[in-house]
GROMACS .gro file of C-alpha atoms in nm:
model
  393
    1ASN     CA    1  -1.135  -2.780   1.176
    2SER     CA    2  -1.166  -2.660   0.855
    3LEU     CA    3  -1.108  -2.669   0.520
    4ARG     CA    4  -0.900  -2.553   0.391
    5PRO     CA    5  -0.972  -2.191   0.180
    6ARG     CA    6  -0.961  -2.209  -0.196
    7PHE     CA    7  -0.719  -1.889  -0.244
    8GLN     CA    8  -0.342  -1.855  -0.188
    9ALA     CA    9  -0.140  -1.514  -0.238
   10VAL     CA   10   0.146  -1.386  -0.338
   11LEU     CA   11   0.180  -1.059  -0.101
   12ALA     CA   12   0.455  -0.794  -0.258
   13SER     CA   13   0.490  -0.446  -0.054
   14ALA     CA   14   0.768  -0.122  -0.183
   15TRP     CA   15   0.849   0.173  -0.005
   16ILE     CA   16   1.069   0.463  -0.037
   17SER     CA   17   1.035   0.803   0.109
   18LYS     CA   18   1.044   1.106  -0.103
   19ARG     CA   19   1.377   1.262   0.075
   20SER     CA   20   1.522   0.918   0.003
   21ALA     CA   21   1.452   0.923  -0.324
   22ASN     CA   22   1.509   1.264  -0.313
   23ARG     CA   23   1.911   1.244  -0.187
   24TYR     CA   24   1.980   0.907  -0.445
   25VAL     CA   25   1.895   1.078  -0.684
   26ASP     CA   26   2.104   1.433  -0.566
   27GLU     CA   27   2.348   1.098  -0.569
   28TYR     CA   28   2.291   0.961  -0.894
   29VAL     CA   29   2.303   1.331  -1.087
   30LYS     CA   30   2.647   1.377  -0.991
   31ARG     CA   31   2.749   1.011  -1.063
   32VAL     CA   32   2.641   1.131  -1.451
   33LYS     CA   33   2.793   1.414  -1.426
   34ALA     CA   34   3.150   1.217  -1.310
   35GLU     CA   35   3.087   0.996  -1.564
   36SER     CA   36   2.999   1.222  -1.841
   37SER     CA   37   3.336   1.449  -1.753
   38GLN     CA   38   3.556   1.103  -1.745
   39THR     CA   39   3.417   0.851  -2.052
   40LYS     CA   40   3.468   0.955  -2.367
   41THR     CA   41   3.109   0.946  -2.570
   42SER     CA   42   3.186   0.594  -2.673
   43ALA     CA   43   3.294   0.436  -2.380
   44ARG     CA   44   3.047   0.521  -2.152
   45GLN     CA   45   2.869   0.321  -1.915
   46ALA     CA   46   2.530   0.410  -1.840
   47VAL     CA   47   2.468   0.401  -1.495
   48PRO     CA   48   2.191   0.202  -1.291
   49PHE     CA   49   1.960   0.351  -1.128
   50ASP     CA   50   1.870   0.230  -0.821
   51PRO     CA   51   1.639   0.384  -0.577
   52PRO     CA   52   1.721   0.219  -0.194
   53ILE     CA   53   1.320   0.081  -0.211
   54GLN     CA   54   1.242  -0.130   0.065
   55VAL     CA   55   1.099  -0.481  -0.078
   56GLN     CA   56   0.876  -0.757   0.112
   57VAL     CA   57   0.734  -1.004   0.012
   58LEU     CA   58   0.506  -1.256   0.171
   59ARG     CA   59   0.360  -1.598   0.090
   60ALA     CA   60  -0.032  -1.610   0.255
   61VAL     CA   61  -0.093  -1.950   0.221
   62GLU     CA   62  -0.173  -2.263   0.484
   63PRO     CA   63   0.001  -2.334   0.674
   64PHE     CA   64   0.097  -1.986   0.804
   65ALA     CA   65   0.479  -2.066   0.932
   66GLY     CA   66   0.658  -1.816   0.832
   67TYR     CA   67   0.434  -1.528   0.797
   68GLU     CA   68   0.504  -1.226   1.010
   69PRO     CA   69   0.252  -0.924   1.023
   70LEU     CA   70   0.313  -0.592   0.953
   71ASP     CA   71   0.177  -0.330   1.109
   72ALA     CA   72   0.373   0.042   0.970
   73ILE     CA   73   0.709   0.120   0.774
   74ASN     CA   74   0.937   0.425   0.755
   75GLY     CA   75   0.767   0.548   0.451
   76GLY     CA   76   0.785   0.919   0.485
   77GLU     CA   77   0.484   1.017   0.568
   78ASP     CA   78   0.283   0.684   0.445
   79SER     CA   79   0.269   0.385   0.618
   80LEU     CA   80   0.090   0.030   0.501
   81PHE     CA   81  -0.021  -0.324   0.728
   82HIS     CA   82  -0.103  -0.663   0.636
   83VAL     CA   83  -0.196  -0.912   0.894
   84ARG     CA   84  -0.424  -1.223   0.824
   85LEU     CA   85  -0.750  -1.329   0.972
   86LYS     CA   86  -0.847  -1.648   0.995
   87GLN     CA   87  -0.897  -1.759   0.599
   88ASN     CA   88  -0.836  -1.322   0.522
   89LEU     CA   89  -0.585  -1.119   0.442
   90VAL     CA   90  -0.613  -0.785   0.493
   91PHE     CA   91  -0.404  -0.483   0.425
   92GLY     CA   92  -0.432  -0.133   0.333
   93VAL     CA   93  -0.203   0.168   0.311
   94SER     CA   94  -0.228   0.505   0.415
   95ASP     CA   95  -0.056   0.828   0.296
   96GLY     CA   96   0.000   1.101   0.569
   97VAL     CA   97  -0.091   1.510   0.497
   98GLY     CA   98   0.216   1.732   0.390
   99GLY     CA   99   0.050   2.032   0.493
  100TRP     CA  100   0.045   1.988   0.870
  101ASN     CA  101   0.432   2.037   0.904
  102GLU     CA  102   0.400   2.405   0.769
  103SER     CA  103   0.184   2.340   1.206
  104GLY     CA  104   0.421   2.198   1.328
  105VAL     CA  105   0.272   1.876   1.297
  106ASP     CA  106   0.422   1.563   1.176
  107PRO     CA  107   0.162   1.359   1.019
  108SER     CA  108   0.392   1.063   0.982
  109ILE     CA  109   0.336   0.977   1.278
  110PHE     CA  110   0.004   0.965   1.278
  111SER     CA  111  -0.025   0.823   0.909
  112ARG     CA  112   0.180   0.507   1.075
  113SER     CA  113  -0.073   0.496   1.391
  114LEU     CA  114  -0.294   0.486   1.160
  115THR     CA  115  -0.171   0.157   1.009
  116ALA     CA  116  -0.080   0.002   1.364
  117TYR     CA  117  -0.391   0.066   1.467
  118SER     CA  118  -0.601  -0.101   1.211
  119ALA     CA  119  -0.395  -0.383   1.144
  120ALA     CA  120  -0.485  -0.406   1.558
  121ALA     CA  121  -0.864  -0.373   1.489
  122ALA     CA  122  -0.797  -0.635   1.217
  123GLU     CA  123  -0.628  -0.847   1.407
  124ASN     CA  124  -0.900  -0.788   1.680
  125THR     CA  125  -1.219  -0.838   1.430
  126PHE     CA  126  -1.429  -1.142   1.568
  127LEU     CA  127  -1.496  -1.349   1.358
  128LEU     CA  128  -1.733  -1.703   1.430
  129HIS     CA  129  -1.664  -1.912   1.122
  130ASP     CA  130  -1.285  -1.912   0.929
  131SER     CA  131  -1.439  -1.885   0.627
  132ASP     CA  132  -1.624  -1.570   0.773
  133GLU     CA  133  -1.509  -1.236   0.567
  134ALA     CA  134  -1.392  -0.865   0.796
  135ASP     CA  135  -1.541  -0.585   0.689
  136PRO     CA  136  -1.230  -0.326   0.583
  137LYS     CA  137  -1.467  -0.041   0.717
  138ASP     CA  138  -1.531  -0.171   1.029
  139ILE     CA  139  -1.170  -0.229   1.082
  140MET     CA  140  -1.107   0.126   0.959
  141ARG     CA  141  -1.350   0.299   1.205
  142ARG     CA  142  -1.234   0.083   1.530
  143ALA     CA  143  -0.931   0.201   1.406
  144PHE     CA  144  -1.006   0.602   1.439
  145ALA     CA  145  -1.177   0.544   1.732
  146ALA     CA  146  -0.935   0.346   1.883
  147MET     CA  147  -0.678   0.645   1.841
  148ARG     CA  148  -0.923   0.904   1.959
  149CYS     CA  149  -1.007   0.736   2.259
  150ASP     CA  150  -0.611   0.678   2.355
  151ASN     CA  151  -0.586   0.980   2.327
  152ILE     CA  152  -0.202   0.984   2.219
  153PRO     CA  153  -0.016   1.263   2.079
  154ALA     CA  154  -0.010   1.179   1.647
  155TYR     CA  155  -0.186   1.430   1.518
  156GLY     CA  156  -0.331   1.574   1.140
  157SER     CA  157  -0.504   1.427   0.909
  158ALA     CA  158  -0.359   1.168   0.665
  159THR     CA  159  -0.590   0.919   0.351
  160GLU     CA  160  -0.689   0.510   0.451
  161LEU     CA  161  -0.709   0.224   0.190
  162VAL     CA  162  -0.799  -0.065   0.404
  163LEU     CA  163  -0.901  -0.456   0.222
  164ASN     CA  164  -0.998  -0.749   0.270
  165LEU     CA  165  -0.926  -1.046   0.085
  166SER     CA  166  -1.133  -1.360   0.134
  167LEU     CA  167  -0.858  -1.661   0.054
  168ALA     CA  168  -1.225  -1.917   0.116
  169SER     CA  169  -1.406  -1.760  -0.178
  170GLY     CA  170  -1.183  -1.457  -0.364
  171ASN     CA  171  -1.431  -1.178  -0.235
  172LEU     CA  172  -1.264  -0.858  -0.260
  173GLN     CA  173  -1.307  -0.598   0.033
  174ALA     CA  174  -1.234  -0.215  -0.007
  175ALA     CA  175  -1.278   0.029   0.206
  176GLN     CA  176  -1.151   0.372   0.068
  177LEU     CA  177  -1.100   0.737   0.217
  178GLY     CA  178  -0.920   0.943  -0.020
  179ASP     CA  179  -0.698   0.969  -0.302
  180SER     CA  180  -0.528   0.650  -0.200
  181THR     CA  181  -0.652   0.362  -0.490
  182PHE     CA  182  -0.633  -0.010  -0.612
  183VAL     CA  183  -0.599  -0.155  -0.936
  184ILE     CA  184  -0.732  -0.488  -0.993
  185LEU     CA  185  -0.567  -0.594  -1.310
  186ASP     CA  186  -0.701  -0.940  -1.489
  187PRO     CA  187  -0.475  -1.245  -1.530
  188LYS     CA  188  -0.332  -1.093  -1.890
  189GLN     CA  189  -0.279  -0.763  -1.703
  190LYS     CA  190  -0.511  -0.500  -1.800
  191ALA     CA  191  -0.658  -0.363  -1.555
  192ARG     CA  192  -1.051  -0.421  -1.545
  193VAL     CA  193  -1.140  -0.279  -1.243
  194VAL     CA  194  -0.982   0.104  -1.155
  195SER     CA  195  -1.128   0.240  -0.820
  196ALA     CA  196  -1.170   0.645  -0.848
  197GLU     CA  197  -0.940   0.898  -0.608
  198GLN     CA  198  -1.239   1.029  -0.296
  199GLN     CA  199  -1.202   1.414  -0.378
  200HIS     CA  200  -1.338   1.779  -0.220
  201ARG     CA  201  -1.131   1.901  -0.485
  202PHE     CA  202  -0.857   1.882  -0.678
  203ASN     CA  203  -0.587   1.826  -0.450
  204MET     CA  204  -0.796   1.712  -0.141
  205PRO     CA  205  -0.867   1.392  -0.049
  206TYR     CA  206  -1.070   1.246   0.161
  207GLN     CA  207  -0.926   1.271   0.549
  208LEU     CA  208  -0.877   1.159   0.846
  209THR     CA  209  -0.865   1.445   1.097
  210ILE     CA  210  -0.738   1.465   1.477
  211PRO     CA  211  -0.675   1.783   1.494
  212PRO     CA  212  -0.484   1.906   1.793
  213THR     CA  213  -0.646   2.030   2.120
  214GLY     CA  214  -0.548   2.269   2.451
  215ASP     CA  215  -0.593   2.005   2.632
  216GLY     CA  216  -0.417   1.696   2.467
  217PRO     CA  217  -0.071   1.622   2.457
  218GLU     CA  218   0.207   1.873   2.286
  219PRO     CA  219   0.243   1.768   1.911
  220LEU     CA  220   0.556   1.576   1.808
  221LYS     CA  221   0.758   1.816   1.549
  222PRO     CA  222   0.803   1.694   1.205
  223ALA     CA  223   1.208   1.637   1.177
  224ALA     CA  224   1.420   1.909   1.019
  225GLU     CA  225   1.562   1.934   0.693
  226GLY     CA  226   1.902   1.741   0.659
  227GLU     CA  227   1.755   1.467   0.954
  228GLU     CA  228   1.605   1.182   0.908
  229ASP     CA  229   1.305   1.063   0.877
  230SER     CA  230   1.105   1.012   1.202
  231ALA     CA  231   1.022   0.620   1.261
  232GLN     CA  232   0.779   0.702   1.564
  233PHE     CA  233   0.461   0.611   1.622
  234PHE     CA  234   0.230   0.469   1.861
  235ARG     CA  235   0.008   0.102   1.909
  236PRO     CA  236  -0.288   0.082   2.109
  237ARG     CA  237  -0.264   0.089   2.426
  238PRO     CA  238  -0.464  -0.259   2.640
  239GLU     CA  239  -0.872  -0.218   2.544
  240THR     CA  240  -1.098  -0.245   2.870
  241GLU     CA  241  -1.455  -0.258   2.952
  242GLN     CA  242  -1.489   0.141   2.965
  243THR     CA  243  -1.223   0.248   2.634
  244ARG     CA  244  -1.425  -0.054   2.434
  245LYS     CA  245  -1.732   0.052   2.520
  246GLN     CA  246  -1.648   0.471   2.448
  247ILE     CA  247  -1.443   0.292   2.101
  248GLU     CA  248  -1.758   0.098   2.006
  249GLU     CA  249  -2.069   0.441   2.074
  250ASP     CA  250  -1.817   0.658   1.881
  251ASP     CA  251  -2.002   0.771   1.590
  252PHE     CA  252  -1.766   1.052   1.485
  253SER     CA  253  -2.079   1.325   1.495
  254ASP     CA  254  -1.809   1.539   1.663
  255LEU     CA  255  -1.604   1.575   1.358
  256SER     CA  256  -1.926   1.564   1.072
  257LEU     CA  257  -2.004   1.879   1.257
  258VAL     CA  258  -1.672   2.058   1.208
  259GLY     CA  259  -1.664   1.933   0.839
  260PHE     CA  260  -1.407   1.666   0.870
  261ASP     CA  261  -1.450   1.374   0.685
  262THR     CA  262  -1.506   1.071   0.898
  263PRO     CA  263  -1.452   0.651   0.847
  264ASN     CA  264  -1.856   0.700   0.802
  265ASP     CA  265  -1.793   0.863   0.424
  266ALA     CA  266  -1.607   0.546   0.367
  267ARG     CA  267  -1.649   0.464   0.027
  268LEU     CA  268  -1.704   0.067   0.027
  269GLU     CA  269  -1.637  -0.157  -0.343
  270LYS     CA  270  -1.649  -0.544  -0.322
  271HIS     CA  271  -1.548  -0.760  -0.595
  272THR     CA  272  -1.478  -1.134  -0.718
  273LEU     CA  273  -1.102  -1.221  -0.802
  274GLY     CA  274  -0.981  -1.539  -0.967
  275HIS     CA  275  -0.703  -1.706  -1.064
  276ASN     CA  276  -0.374  -1.534  -1.142
  277ASP     CA  277  -0.570  -1.190  -1.050
  278ILE     CA  278  -0.325  -0.889  -0.914
  279VAL     CA  279  -0.443  -0.661  -0.685
  280VAL     CA  280  -0.209  -0.305  -0.696
  281ALA     CA  281  -0.319  -0.109  -0.380
  282ALA     CA  282  -0.067   0.251  -0.346
  283THR     CA  283  -0.058   0.544  -0.196
  284ASP     CA  284  -0.074   0.835  -0.464
  285GLY     CA  285   0.282   0.858  -0.512
  286LEU     CA  286   0.238   0.590  -0.694
  287PHE     CA  287  -0.064   0.666  -0.944
  288ASP     CA  288   0.021   1.051  -0.934
  289ASN     CA  289   0.304   0.974  -1.130
  290VAL     CA  290   0.199   0.645  -1.299
  291ALA     CA  291  -0.054   0.574  -1.561
  292VAL     CA  292  -0.230   0.226  -1.509
  293ASP     CA  293  -0.122   0.062  -1.871
  294GLU     CA  294   0.294   0.155  -1.719
  295VAL     CA  295   0.201  -0.045  -1.429
  296GLU     CA  296  -0.044  -0.292  -1.698
  297ARG     CA  297   0.313  -0.309  -1.909
  298LEU     CA  298   0.551  -0.411  -1.646
  299ALA     CA  299   0.298  -0.622  -1.471
  300ASP     CA  300   0.279  -0.798  -1.862
  301ARG     CA  301   0.642  -0.810  -1.811
  302PHE     CA  302   0.730  -0.989  -1.498
  303MET     CA  303   0.394  -1.246  -1.531
  304LEU     CA  304   0.577  -1.343  -1.808
  305ALA     CA  305   0.924  -1.439  -1.695
  306ILE     CA  306   0.698  -1.588  -1.379
  307SER     CA  307   0.503  -1.785  -1.616
  308LYS     CA  308   0.828  -1.948  -1.804
  309ILE     CA  309   1.047  -2.036  -1.529
  310SER     CA  310   0.740  -2.164  -1.341
  311SER     CA  311   0.700  -2.423  -1.583
  312ILE     CA  312   1.079  -2.524  -1.599
  313PRO     CA  313   1.114  -2.911  -1.417
  314GLY     CA  314   1.229  -2.874  -1.081
  315ALA     CA  315   1.215  -2.454  -1.078
  316LYS     CA  316   1.287  -2.391  -0.741
  317ARG     CA  317   0.967  -2.221  -0.585
  318PRO     CA  318   1.132  -1.894  -0.420
  319GLN     CA  319   1.248  -1.778  -0.790
  320ASP     CA  320   0.846  -1.704  -0.875
  321ILE     CA  321   0.811  -1.528  -0.554
  322ASP     CA  322   1.108  -1.312  -0.586
  323LEU     CA  323   1.038  -1.215  -0.941
  324PHE     CA  324   0.726  -1.092  -0.845
  325GLY     CA  325   0.910  -0.861  -0.523
  326GLY     CA  326   1.048  -0.745  -0.842
  327LEU     CA  327   0.794  -0.631  -0.996
  328ALA     CA  328   0.697  -0.418  -0.667
  329TYR     CA  329   1.010  -0.238  -0.676
  330SER     CA  330   0.963  -0.178  -1.088
  331ILE     CA  331   0.625  -0.007  -1.019
  332ALA     CA  332   0.781   0.230  -0.719
  333ALA     CA  333   1.072   0.275  -0.910
  334GLN     CA  334   0.907   0.400  -1.187
  335ALA     CA  335   0.730   0.640  -0.988
  336VAL     CA  336   1.088   0.795  -0.885
  337THR     CA  337   1.158   0.833  -1.251
  338ASN     CA  338   0.846   0.944  -1.356
  339TYR     CA  339   0.834   1.248  -1.122
  340ILE     CA  340   1.157   1.373  -1.102
  341GLN     CA  341   1.062   1.453  -1.513
  342ARG     CA  342   0.979   1.800  -1.519
  343ASP     CA  343   0.836   1.773  -1.864
  344LEU     CA  344   0.635   1.436  -1.842
  345LYS     CA  345   0.223   1.506  -1.916
  346SER     CA  346   0.177   1.336  -1.545
  347PRO     CA  347  -0.135   1.120  -1.518
  348PHE     CA  348  -0.172   1.413  -1.199
  349ALA     CA  349  -0.045   1.703  -1.472
  350GLU     CA  350  -0.351   1.609  -1.654
  351ARG     CA  351  -0.610   1.608  -1.393
  352ALA     CA  352  -0.452   1.929  -1.303
  353LYS     CA  353  -0.549   2.096  -1.636
  354LEU     CA  354  -0.878   1.908  -1.584
  355ALA     CA  355  -0.892   2.079  -1.282
  356GLY     CA  356  -0.808   2.457  -1.460
  357TYR     CA  357  -0.459   2.425  -1.325
  358SER     CA  358  -0.122   2.470  -1.552
  359TYR     CA  359   0.090   2.198  -1.386
  360THR     CA  360   0.378   1.958  -1.563
  361GLY     CA  361   0.627   1.681  -1.471
  362GLY     CA  362   0.582   1.422  -1.196
  363LYS     CA  363   0.460   1.566  -0.844
  364PRO     CA  364   0.736   1.415  -0.610
  365ASP     CA  365   0.592   1.215  -0.315
  366ASP     CA  366   0.641   0.910  -0.064
  367VAL     CA  367   0.581   0.662  -0.273
  368THR     CA  368   0.417   0.277  -0.187
  369ILE     CA  369   0.210   0.039  -0.293
  370MET     CA  370   0.068  -0.337  -0.218
  371LEU     CA  371   0.024  -0.603  -0.467
  372ALA     CA  372  -0.154  -0.910  -0.364
  373TRP     CA  373  -0.137  -1.211  -0.612
  374VAL     CA  374  -0.409  -1.439  -0.579
  375ARG     CA  375  -0.401  -1.765  -0.677
  376GLU     CA  376  -0.630  -2.090  -0.679
  377THR     CA  377  -0.443  -2.345  -0.486
  378SER     CA  378  -0.553  -2.678  -0.695
  379ARG     CA  379  -0.432  -2.475  -0.991
  380VAL     CA  380  -0.041  -2.464  -0.817
  381GLU     CA  381  -0.036  -2.790  -0.635
  382ALA     CA  382  -0.172  -2.944  -1.049
  383GLN     CA  383   0.100  -2.700  -1.184
  384GLU     CA  384   0.379  -2.799  -0.913
  385ARG     CA  385   0.254  -3.165  -1.002
  386GLN     CA  386   0.347  -3.121  -1.346
  387ASN     CA  387   0.676  -3.014  -1.339
  388GLU     CA  388   0.802  -3.283  -1.105
  389ASN     CA  389   0.684  -3.538  -1.315
  390LYS     CA  390   0.830  -3.403  -1.609
  391PRO     CA  391   1.205  -3.500  -1.752
  392LYS     CA  392   1.529  -3.215  -1.617
  393LEU     CA  393   1.700  -3.075  -1.873
   0.00000   0.00000   0.00000
């Protein structure tokens, strides 16, 4: 028997592919034009902007009943995963490098397979004690080595960010390779940690790569224009004694020799989280288009509403959870709103200027975000008891 963890977390994920967003924006523009042409100016109704963003919200608390791990999503060339590992929540995002489409290789299969292999590597991590912490860089290493070992037709490149949140200690470890980054918001929704992108040069992030080879399986082709996004990916094959040895001994020296990045190049960071801290992890589709202070403002608005609801006597528990999912949706929607604005001074445009390029507007892209709201179990339970004892209005 183990002591229950000191912390609990609410995990909210939101994602939308660029293709799905573009289809929605095209239809939205038509609706706005139709509304403008058929209605007098004084009677016009604002057409709501509600892109079809997928949202998932889960509570990672004891007991674990109801928690379902996820190893991949259909997010265009983006993907994500999350698993429970004893008293740890392991989660992360990956962004396939779109340039492979021009070579007839579908990079979305690579990024989805990478998160699926990462989820499996996390679940198969051996921890002696429930409170022991997983190493996200080792999870990335074993996932990528297993993909290479299985010789699957998942070619291309992808960035990856893998995080391990210890619910026992509040420690957050992050292994970052490329420009999928994270921010930690304090209880006042101010960013106290903003991770830096890993770039070789402007718009060329560090990335994991498996190039097609003449003697390997044939690459799978990207979806054609007008077709639905591909949802295909691969999960790990059952390990044997031989493949387990091969995975453990893979040092990626063949890749390093020809200049490819490997999990060994991932930057490892460690931060300590406290009650009501929020981790915002995302592919570059978010932070290329939405400034950190915009994320702060959205979080402030939603967390204030959650605070008010949570203090109402007899308030139903799912309401604050649903609102947290609304925050994830709103942040992703802000990214789509920003990247369709051609005159916006987006974060991407600002970085382009610093690198000597002329660029204005947002950067259309797949958008994938994961929010982890950390709460101290004793404080949550104390608040619930206090609410139960208040007279109902």
